[in-house]
PDB file of C-alpha atoms and ligand atoms in Angstrom:
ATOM      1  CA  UNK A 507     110.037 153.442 167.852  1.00  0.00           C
ATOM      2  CA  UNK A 508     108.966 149.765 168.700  1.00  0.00           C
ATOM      3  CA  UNK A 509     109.601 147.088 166.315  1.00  0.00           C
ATOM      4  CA  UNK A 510     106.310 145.873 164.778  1.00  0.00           C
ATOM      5  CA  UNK A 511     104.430 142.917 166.243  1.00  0.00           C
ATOM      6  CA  UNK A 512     105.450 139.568 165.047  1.00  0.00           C
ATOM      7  CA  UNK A 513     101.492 139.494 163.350  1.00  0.00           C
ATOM      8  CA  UNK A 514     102.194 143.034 161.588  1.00  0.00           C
ATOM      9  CA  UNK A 515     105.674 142.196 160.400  1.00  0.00           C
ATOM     10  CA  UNK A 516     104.124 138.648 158.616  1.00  0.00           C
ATOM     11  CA  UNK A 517     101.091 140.147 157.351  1.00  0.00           C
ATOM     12  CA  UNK A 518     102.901 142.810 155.349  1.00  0.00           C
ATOM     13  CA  UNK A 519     105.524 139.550 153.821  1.00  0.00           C
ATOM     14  CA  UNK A 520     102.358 137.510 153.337  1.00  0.00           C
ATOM     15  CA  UNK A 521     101.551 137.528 148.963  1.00  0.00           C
ATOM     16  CA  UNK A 522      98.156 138.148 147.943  1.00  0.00           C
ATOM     17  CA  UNK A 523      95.726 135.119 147.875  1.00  0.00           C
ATOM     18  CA  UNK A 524      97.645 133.105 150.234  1.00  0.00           C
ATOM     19  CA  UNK A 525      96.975 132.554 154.153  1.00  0.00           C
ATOM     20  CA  UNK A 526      99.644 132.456 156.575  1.00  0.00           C
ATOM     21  CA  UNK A 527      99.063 129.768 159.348  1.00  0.00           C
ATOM     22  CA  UNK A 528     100.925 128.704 162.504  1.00  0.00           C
ATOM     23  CA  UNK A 529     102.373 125.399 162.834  1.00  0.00           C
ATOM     24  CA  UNK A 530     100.378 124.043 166.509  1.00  0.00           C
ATOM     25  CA  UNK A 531     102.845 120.615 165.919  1.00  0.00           C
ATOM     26  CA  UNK A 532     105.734 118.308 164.276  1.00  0.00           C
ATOM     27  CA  UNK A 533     106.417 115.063 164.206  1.00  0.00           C
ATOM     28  CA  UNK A 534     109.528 113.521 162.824  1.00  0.00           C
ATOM     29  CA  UNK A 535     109.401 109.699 161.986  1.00  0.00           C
ATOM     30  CA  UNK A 536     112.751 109.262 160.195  1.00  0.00           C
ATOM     31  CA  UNK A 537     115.373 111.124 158.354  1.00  0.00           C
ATOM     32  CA  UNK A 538     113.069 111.088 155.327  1.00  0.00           C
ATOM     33  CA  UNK A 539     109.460 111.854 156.828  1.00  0.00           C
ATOM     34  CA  UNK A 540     107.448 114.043 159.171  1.00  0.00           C
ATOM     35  CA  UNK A 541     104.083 115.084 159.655  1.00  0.00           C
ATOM     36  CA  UNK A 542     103.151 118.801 160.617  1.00  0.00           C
ATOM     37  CA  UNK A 543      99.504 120.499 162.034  1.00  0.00           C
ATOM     38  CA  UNK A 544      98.642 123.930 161.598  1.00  0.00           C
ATOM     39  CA  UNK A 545      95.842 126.287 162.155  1.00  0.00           C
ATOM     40  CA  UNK A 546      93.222 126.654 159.512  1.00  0.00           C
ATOM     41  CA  UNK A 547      91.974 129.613 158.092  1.00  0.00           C
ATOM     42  CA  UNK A 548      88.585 130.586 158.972  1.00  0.00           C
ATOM     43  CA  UNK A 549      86.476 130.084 155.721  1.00  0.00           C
ATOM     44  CA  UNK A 550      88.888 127.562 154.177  1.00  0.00           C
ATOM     45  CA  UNK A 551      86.901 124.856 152.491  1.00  0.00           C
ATOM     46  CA  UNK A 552      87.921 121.632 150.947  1.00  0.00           C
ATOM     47  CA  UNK A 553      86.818 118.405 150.194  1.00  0.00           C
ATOM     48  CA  UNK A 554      88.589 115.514 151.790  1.00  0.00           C
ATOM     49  CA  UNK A 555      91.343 114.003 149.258  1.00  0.00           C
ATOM     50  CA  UNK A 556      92.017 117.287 148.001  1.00  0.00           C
ATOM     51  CA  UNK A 557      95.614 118.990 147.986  1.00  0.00           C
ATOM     52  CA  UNK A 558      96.647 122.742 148.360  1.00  0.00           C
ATOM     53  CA  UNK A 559     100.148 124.552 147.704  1.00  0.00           C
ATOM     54  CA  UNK A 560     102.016 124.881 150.609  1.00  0.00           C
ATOM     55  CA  UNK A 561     105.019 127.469 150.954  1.00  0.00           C
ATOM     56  CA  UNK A 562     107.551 129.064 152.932  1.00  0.00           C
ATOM     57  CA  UNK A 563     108.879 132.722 152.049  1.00  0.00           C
ATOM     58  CA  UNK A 564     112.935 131.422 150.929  1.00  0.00           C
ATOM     59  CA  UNK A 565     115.469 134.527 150.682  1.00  0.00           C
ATOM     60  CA  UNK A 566     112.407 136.746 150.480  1.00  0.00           C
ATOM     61  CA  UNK A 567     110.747 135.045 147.768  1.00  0.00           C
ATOM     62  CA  UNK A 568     107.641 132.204 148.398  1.00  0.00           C
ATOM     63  CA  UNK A 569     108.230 128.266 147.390  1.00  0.00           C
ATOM     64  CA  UNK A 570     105.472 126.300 146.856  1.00  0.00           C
ATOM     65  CA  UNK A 571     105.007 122.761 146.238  1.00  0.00           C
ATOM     66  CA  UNK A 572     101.169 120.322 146.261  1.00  0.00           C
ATOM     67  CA  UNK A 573     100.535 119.107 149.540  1.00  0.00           C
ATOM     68  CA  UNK A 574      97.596 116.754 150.047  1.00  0.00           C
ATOM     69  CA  UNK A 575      95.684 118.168 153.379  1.00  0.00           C
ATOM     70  CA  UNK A 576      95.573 114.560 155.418  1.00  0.00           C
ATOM     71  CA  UNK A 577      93.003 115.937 158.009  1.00  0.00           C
ATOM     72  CA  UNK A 578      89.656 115.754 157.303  1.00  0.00           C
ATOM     73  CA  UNK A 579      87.180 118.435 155.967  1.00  0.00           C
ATOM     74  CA  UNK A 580      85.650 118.133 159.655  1.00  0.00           C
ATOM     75  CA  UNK A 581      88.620 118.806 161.562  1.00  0.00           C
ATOM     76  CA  UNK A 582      89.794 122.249 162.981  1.00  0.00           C
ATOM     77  CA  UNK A 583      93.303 122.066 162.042  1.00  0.00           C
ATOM     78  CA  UNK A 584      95.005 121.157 158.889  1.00  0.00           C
ATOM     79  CA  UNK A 585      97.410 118.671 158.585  1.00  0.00           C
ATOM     80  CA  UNK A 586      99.988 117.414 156.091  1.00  0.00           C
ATOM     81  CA  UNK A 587     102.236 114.407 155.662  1.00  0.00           C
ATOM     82  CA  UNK A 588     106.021 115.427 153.973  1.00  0.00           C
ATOM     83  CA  UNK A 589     108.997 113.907 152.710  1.00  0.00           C
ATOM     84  CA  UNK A 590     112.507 115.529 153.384  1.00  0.00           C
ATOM     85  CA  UNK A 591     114.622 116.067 150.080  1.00  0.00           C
ATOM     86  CA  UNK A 592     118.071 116.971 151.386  1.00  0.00           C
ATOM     87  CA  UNK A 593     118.243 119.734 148.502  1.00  0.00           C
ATOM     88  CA  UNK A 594     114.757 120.191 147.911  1.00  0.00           C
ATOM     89  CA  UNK A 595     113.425 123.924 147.204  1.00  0.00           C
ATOM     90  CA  UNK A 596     110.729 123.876 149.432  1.00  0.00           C
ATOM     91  CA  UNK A 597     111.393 120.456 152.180  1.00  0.00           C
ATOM     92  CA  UNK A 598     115.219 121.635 152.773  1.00  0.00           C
ATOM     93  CA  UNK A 599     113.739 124.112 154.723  1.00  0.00           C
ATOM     94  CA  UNK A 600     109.834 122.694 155.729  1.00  0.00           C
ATOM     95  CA  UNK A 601     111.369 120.146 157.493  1.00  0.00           C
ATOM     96  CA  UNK A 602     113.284 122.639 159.815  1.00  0.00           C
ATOM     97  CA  UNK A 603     109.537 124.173 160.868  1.00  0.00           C
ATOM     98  CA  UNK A 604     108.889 124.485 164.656  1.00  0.00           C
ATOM     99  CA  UNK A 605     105.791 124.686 166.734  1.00  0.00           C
ATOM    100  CA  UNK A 606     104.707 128.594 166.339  1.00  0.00           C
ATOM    101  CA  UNK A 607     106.358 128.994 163.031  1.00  0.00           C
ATOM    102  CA  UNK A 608     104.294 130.752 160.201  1.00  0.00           C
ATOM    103  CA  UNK A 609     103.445 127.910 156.957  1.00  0.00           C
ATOM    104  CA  UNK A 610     101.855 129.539 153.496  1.00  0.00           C
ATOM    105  CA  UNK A 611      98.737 128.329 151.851  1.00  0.00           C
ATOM    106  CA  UNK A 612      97.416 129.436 148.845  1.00  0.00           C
ATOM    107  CA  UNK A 613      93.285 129.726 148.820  1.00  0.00           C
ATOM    108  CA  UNK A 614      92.247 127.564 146.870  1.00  0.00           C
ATOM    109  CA  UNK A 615      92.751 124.025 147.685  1.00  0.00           C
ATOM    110  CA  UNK A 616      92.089 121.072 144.065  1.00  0.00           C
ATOM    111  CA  UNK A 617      92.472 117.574 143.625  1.00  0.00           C
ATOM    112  CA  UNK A 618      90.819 114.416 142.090  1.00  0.00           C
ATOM    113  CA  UNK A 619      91.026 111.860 145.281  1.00  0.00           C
ATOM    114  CA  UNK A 620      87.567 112.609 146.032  1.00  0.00           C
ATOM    115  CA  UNK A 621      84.365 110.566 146.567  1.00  0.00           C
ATOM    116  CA  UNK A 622      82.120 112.745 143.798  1.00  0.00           C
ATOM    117  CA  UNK A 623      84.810 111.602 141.372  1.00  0.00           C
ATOM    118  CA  UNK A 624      83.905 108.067 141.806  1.00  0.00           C
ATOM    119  CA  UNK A 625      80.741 106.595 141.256  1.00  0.00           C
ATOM    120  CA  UNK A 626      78.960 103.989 143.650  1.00  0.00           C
ATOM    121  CA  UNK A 627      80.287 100.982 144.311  1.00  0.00           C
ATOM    122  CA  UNK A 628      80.944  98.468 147.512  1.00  0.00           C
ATOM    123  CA  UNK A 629      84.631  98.577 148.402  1.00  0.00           C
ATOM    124  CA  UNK A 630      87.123 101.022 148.008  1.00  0.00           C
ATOM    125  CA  UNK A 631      91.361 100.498 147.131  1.00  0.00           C
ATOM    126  CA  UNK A 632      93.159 103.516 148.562  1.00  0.00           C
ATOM    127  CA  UNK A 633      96.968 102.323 146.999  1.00  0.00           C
ATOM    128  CA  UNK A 634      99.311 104.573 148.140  1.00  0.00           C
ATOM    129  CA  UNK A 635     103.142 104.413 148.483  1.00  0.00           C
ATOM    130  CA  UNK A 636     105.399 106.684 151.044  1.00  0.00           C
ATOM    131  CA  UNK A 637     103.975 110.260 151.262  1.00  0.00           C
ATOM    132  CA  UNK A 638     101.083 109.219 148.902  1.00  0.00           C
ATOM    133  CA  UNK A 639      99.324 107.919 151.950  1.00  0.00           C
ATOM    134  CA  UNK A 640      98.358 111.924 152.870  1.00  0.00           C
ATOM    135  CA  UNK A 641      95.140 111.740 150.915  1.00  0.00           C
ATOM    136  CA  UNK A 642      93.950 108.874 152.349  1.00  0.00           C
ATOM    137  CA  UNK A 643      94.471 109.935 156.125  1.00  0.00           C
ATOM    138  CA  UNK A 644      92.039 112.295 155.535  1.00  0.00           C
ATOM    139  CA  UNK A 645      89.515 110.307 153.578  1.00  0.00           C
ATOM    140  CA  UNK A 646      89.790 107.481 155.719  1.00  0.00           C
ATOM    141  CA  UNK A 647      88.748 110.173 158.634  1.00  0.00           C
ATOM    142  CA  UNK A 648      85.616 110.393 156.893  1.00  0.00           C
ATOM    143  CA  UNK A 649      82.537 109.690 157.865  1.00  0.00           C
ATOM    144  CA  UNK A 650      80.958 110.340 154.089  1.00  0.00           C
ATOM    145  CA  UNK A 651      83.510 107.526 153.286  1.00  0.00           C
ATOM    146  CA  UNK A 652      81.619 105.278 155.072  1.00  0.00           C
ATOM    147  CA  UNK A 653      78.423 105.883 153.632  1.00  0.00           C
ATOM    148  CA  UNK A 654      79.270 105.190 150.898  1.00  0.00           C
ATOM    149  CA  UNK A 655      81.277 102.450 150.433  1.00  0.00           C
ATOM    150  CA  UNK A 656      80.725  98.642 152.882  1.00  0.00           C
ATOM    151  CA  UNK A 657      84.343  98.345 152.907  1.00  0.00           C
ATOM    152  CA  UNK A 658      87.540 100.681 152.337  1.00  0.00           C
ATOM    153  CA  UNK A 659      91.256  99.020 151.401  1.00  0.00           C
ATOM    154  CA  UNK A 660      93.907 101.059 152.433  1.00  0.00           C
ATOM    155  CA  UNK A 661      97.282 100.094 150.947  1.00  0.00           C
ATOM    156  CA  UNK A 662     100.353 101.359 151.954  1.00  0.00           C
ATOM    157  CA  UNK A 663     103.918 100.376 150.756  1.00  0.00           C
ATOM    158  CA  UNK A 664     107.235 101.380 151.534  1.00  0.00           C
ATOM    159  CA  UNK A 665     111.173 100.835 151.782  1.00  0.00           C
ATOM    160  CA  UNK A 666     111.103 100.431 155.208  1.00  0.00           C
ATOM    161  CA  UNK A 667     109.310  99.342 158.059  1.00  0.00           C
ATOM    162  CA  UNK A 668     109.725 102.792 159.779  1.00  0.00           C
ATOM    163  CA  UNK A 669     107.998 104.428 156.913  1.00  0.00           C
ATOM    164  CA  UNK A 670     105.009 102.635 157.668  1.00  0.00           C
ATOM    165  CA  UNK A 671     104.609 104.650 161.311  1.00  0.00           C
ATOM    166  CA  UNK A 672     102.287 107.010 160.199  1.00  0.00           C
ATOM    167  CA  UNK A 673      99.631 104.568 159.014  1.00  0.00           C
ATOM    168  CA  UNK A 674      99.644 102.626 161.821  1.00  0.00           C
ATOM    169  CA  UNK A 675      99.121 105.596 164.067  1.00  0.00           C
ATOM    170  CA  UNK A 676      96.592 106.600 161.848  1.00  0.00           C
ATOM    171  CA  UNK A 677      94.636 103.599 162.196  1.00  0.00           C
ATOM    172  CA  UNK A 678      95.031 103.009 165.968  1.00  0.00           C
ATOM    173  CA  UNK A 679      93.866 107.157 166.349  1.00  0.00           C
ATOM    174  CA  UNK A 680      90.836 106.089 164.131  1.00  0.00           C
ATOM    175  CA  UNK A 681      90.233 102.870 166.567  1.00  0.00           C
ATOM    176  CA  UNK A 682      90.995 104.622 170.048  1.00  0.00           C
ATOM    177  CA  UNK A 683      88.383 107.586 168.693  1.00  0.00           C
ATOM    178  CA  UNK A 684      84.979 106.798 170.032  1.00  0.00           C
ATOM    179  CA  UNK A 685      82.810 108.426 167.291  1.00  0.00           C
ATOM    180  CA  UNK A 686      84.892 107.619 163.994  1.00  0.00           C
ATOM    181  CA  UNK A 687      85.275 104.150 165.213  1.00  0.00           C
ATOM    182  CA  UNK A 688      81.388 103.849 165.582  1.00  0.00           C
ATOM    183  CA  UNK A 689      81.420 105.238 162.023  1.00  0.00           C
ATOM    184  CA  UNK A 690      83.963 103.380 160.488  1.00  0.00           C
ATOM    185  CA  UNK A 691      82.673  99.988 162.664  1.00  0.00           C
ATOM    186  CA  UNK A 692      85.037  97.703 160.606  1.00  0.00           C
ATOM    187  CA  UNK A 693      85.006  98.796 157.556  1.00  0.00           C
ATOM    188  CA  UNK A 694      88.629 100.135 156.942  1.00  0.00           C
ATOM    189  CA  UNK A 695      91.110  97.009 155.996  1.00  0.00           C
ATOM    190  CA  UNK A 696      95.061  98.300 156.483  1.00  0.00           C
ATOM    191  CA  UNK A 697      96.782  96.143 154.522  1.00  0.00           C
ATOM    192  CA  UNK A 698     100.756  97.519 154.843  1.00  0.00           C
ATOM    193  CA  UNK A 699     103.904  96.168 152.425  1.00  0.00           C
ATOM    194  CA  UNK A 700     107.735  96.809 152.813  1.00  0.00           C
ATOM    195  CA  UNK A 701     109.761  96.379 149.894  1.00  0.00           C
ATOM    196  CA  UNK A 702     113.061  96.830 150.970  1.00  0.00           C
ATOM    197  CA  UNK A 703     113.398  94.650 154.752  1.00  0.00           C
ATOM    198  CA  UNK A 704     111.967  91.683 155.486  1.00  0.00           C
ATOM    199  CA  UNK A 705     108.298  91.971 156.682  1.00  0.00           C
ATOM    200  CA  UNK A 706     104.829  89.917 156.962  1.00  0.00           C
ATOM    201  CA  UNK A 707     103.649  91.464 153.890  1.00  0.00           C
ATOM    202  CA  UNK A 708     106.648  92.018 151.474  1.00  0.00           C
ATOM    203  CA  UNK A 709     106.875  93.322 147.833  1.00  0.00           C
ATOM    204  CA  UNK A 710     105.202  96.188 145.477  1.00  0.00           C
ATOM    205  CA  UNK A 711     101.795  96.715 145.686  1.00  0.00           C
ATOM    206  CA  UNK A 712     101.793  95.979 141.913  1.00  0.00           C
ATOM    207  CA  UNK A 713     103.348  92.878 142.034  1.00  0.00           C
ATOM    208  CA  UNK A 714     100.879  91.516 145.192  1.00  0.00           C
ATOM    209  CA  UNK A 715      98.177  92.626 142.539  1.00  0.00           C
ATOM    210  CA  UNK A 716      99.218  90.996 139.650  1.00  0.00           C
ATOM    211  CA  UNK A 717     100.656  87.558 141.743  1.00  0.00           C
ATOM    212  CA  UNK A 718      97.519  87.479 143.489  1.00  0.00           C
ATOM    213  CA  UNK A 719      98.610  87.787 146.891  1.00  0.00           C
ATOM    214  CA  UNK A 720      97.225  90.804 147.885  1.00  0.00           C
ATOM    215  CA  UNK A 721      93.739  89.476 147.119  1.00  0.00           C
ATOM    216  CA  UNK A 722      94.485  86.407 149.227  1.00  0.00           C
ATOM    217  CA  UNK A 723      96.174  88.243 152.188  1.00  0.00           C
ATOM    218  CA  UNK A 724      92.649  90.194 152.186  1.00  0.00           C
ATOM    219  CA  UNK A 725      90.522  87.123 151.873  1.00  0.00           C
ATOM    220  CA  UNK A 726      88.750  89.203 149.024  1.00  0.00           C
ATOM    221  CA  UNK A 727      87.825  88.081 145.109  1.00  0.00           C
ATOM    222  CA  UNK A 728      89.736  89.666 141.974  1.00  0.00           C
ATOM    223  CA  UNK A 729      89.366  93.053 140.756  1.00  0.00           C
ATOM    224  CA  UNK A 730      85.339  93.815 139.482  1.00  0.00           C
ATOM    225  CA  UNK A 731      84.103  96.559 138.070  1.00  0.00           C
ATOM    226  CA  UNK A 732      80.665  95.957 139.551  1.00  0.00           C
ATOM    227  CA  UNK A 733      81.682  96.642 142.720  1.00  0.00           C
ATOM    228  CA  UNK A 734      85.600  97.696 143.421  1.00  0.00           C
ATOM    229  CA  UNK A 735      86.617 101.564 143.023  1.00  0.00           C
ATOM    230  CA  UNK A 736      89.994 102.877 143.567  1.00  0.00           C
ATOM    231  CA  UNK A 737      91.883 105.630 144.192  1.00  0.00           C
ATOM    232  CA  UNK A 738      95.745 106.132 143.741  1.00  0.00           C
ATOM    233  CA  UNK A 739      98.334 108.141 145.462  1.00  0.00           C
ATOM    234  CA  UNK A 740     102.293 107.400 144.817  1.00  0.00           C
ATOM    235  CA  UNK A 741     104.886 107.613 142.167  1.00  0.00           C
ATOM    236  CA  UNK A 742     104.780 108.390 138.754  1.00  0.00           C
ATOM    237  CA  UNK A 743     106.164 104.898 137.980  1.00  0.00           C
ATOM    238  CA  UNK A 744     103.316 103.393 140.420  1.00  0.00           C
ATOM    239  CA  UNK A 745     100.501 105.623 139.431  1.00  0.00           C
ATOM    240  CA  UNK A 746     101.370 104.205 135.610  1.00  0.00           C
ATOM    241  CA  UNK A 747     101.750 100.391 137.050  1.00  0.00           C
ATOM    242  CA  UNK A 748      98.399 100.423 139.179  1.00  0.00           C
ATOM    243  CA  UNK A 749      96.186 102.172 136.058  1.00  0.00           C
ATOM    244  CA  UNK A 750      97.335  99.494 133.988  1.00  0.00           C
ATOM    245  CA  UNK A 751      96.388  96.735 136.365  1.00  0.00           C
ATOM    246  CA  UNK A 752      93.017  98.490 137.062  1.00  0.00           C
ATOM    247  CA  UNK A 753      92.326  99.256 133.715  1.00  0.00           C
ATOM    248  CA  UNK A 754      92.912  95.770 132.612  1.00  0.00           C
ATOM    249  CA  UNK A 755      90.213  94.414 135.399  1.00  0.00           C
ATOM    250  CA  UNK A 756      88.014  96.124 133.462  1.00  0.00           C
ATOM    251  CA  UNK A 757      87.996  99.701 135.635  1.00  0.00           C
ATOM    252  CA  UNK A 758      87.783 102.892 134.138  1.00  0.00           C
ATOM    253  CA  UNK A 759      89.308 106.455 134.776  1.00  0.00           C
ATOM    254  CA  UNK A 760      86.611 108.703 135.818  1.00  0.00           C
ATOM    255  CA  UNK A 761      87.811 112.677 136.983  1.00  0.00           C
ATOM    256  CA  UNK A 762      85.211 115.668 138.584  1.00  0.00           C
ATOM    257  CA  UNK A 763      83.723 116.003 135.730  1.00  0.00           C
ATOM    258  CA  UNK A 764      83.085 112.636 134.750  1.00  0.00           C
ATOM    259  CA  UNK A 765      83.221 110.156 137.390  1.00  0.00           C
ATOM    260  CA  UNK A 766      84.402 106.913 136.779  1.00  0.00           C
ATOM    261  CA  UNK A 767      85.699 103.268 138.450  1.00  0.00           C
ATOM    262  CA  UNK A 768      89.042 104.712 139.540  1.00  0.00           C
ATOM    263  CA  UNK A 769      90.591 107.900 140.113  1.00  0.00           C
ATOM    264  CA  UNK A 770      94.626 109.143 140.401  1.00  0.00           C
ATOM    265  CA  UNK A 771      96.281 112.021 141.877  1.00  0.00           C
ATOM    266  CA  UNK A 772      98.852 113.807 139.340  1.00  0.00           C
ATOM    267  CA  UNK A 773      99.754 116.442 141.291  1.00  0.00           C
ATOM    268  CA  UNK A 774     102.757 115.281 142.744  1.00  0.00           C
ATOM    269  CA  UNK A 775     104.371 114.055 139.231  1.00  0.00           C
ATOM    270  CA  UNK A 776     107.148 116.600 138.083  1.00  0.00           C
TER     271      UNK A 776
HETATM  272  P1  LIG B1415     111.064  99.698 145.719  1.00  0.00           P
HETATM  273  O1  LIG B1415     111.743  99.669 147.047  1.00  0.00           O
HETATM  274  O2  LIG B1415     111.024  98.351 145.052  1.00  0.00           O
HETATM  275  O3  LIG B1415     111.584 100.773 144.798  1.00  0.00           O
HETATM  276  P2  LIG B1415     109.911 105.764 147.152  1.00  0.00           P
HETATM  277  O4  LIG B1415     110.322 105.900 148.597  1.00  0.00           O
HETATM  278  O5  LIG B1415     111.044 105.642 146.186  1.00  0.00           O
HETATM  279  O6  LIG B1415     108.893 106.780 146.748  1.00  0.00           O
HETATM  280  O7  LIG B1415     109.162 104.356 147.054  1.00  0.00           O
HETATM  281  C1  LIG B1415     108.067 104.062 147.872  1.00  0.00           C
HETATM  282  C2  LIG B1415     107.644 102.651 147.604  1.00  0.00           C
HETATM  283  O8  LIG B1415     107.088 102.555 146.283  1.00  0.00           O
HETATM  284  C3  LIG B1415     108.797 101.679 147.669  1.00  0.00           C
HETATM  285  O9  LIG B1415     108.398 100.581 148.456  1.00  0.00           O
HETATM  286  C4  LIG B1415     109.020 101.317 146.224  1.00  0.00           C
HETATM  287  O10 LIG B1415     109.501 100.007 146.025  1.00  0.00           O
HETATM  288  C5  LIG B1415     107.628 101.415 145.658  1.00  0.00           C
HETATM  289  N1  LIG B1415     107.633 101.586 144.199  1.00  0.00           N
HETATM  290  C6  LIG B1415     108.528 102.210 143.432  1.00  0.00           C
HETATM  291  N2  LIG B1415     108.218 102.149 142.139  1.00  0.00           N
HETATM  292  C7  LIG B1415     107.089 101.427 142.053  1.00  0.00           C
HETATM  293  C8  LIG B1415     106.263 100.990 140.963  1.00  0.00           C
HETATM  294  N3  LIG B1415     106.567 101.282 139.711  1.00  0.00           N
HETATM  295  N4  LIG B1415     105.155 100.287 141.262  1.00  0.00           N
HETATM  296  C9  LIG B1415     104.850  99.986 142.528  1.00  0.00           C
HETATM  297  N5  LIG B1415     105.592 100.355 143.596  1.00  0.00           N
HETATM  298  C10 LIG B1415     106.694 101.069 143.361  1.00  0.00           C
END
């Protein structure tokens, strides 16, 4: 008898409520990061900002962890921005994923980095540090983003310079893309810190914030609740740091249900 097709074989592994997708492409940046794209499921919905649990069958049993989708709701694929933990569950063996490879993804896809969760205002912090950037890459890819703020901050801090890659391709994609740059048309600030090699910008995002040199770097006034919104993505340690900072500029917390000044992402916490 012939051995089932690759398809049939998967499909019978695959748990219920959970999509198996190919990997279309990976991208290493150092021995700590890499990006991967996937198909996406026809009929998968989610709102940019938004994470989903991502998997890989281990010894016969699935591992999940929260992956923030960075693409876009727009775009065709999916794609998501991870860290490598030498022993970790799930990233031991994500990291070792190939073009053509099957990737897990439960159905429904949560999160409170998005827009509706805010309400209005004129420019828009996106702090992130290391993978917390993933959120962002797909809000920033958003033309809704635009709309409704004048200006969007995207801060991104790291150990190293080589961290920092996958922003700055991010940003250049965005400016070499005829439409989104017509949509974004100067809006998005990139404003990128290294904490642990010297570097034009240097220090914790928290620190720039409460020294007041991120403010003058970006030419822009002091924290205001009239106006400023943010959304955070990082740490547990920097989540905690950045509320208080916020929070003491007079922002509030707002969530889906009640939006608010600022909003964070828990997911990734343990
Ligand atoms: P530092 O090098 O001073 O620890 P990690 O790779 O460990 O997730 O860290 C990513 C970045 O977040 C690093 O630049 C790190 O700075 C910074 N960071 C760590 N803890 C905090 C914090 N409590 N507030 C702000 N930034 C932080």
């Amino acid at each position: 008898m012939n051995a089932p097709a690759k398809t049939e074989e998967l499909a019978a592994t695959v748990p219920a409520g959970v999509y198996a997708e190919t990997v279309t492409s990976v991208q290493h940046y150092t021995d700590r990061l890499f990006r991967f794209r996937m198909t996406r499921p026809d009929g998968f919905r989610f709102r940019s900002g938004e994470f989903a649990m991502i998997g890989l069958m281990v010894d016969g049993k699935p591992v999940y962890r929260a992956y923030s989708i960075a693409s876009p709701a727009w775009d065709e694929e999916l794609e998501f921005f991870s860290i490598k933990v030498p022993d970790g569950p799930l990233t031991s063996h994500l990291q070792q994923i190939k073009q053509g490879d099957h990737v897990l993804m439960r159905k429904k896809p949560t999160g409170t980095l998005v827009l509706d969760a805010l309400t209005p205002g004129k420019r828009l912090y996106m702090f992130s540090t290391g993978t917390g950037i993933a959120p962002f890459a797909s809000l920033i890819r958003d033309p809704e983003t635009y709309e409704k703020f004048d200006e969007v901050i995207l801060t991104h801090t790291c150990r190293e310079i080589s961290e920092l890659k996958y922003g700055f391709d991010l940003v250049e994609e965005i400016a070499k893309d005829e439409l989104l740059s017509e949509v974004v048309g100067g809006k998005l600030r990139h404003y990128a810190t290294v904490t642990r090699e010297a570097f034009p910008y240097q220090g914790r995002i928290t620190d720039l914030i409460s020294n007041g040199k991120m403010f003058a770097d970006l030419g822009v006034a002091p924290f205001d609740p009239a106006v400023d919104r943010a959304m955070i993505c990082g740490s547990a340690a920097m989540l905690k740091e950045t509320k208080v900072l916020l929070e003491q500029a007079g922002l509030t917390e707002g969530a889906n249900s009640k939006p608010g000044e600022f909003v964070i992402e828990r997911a990734f916490v343990d």
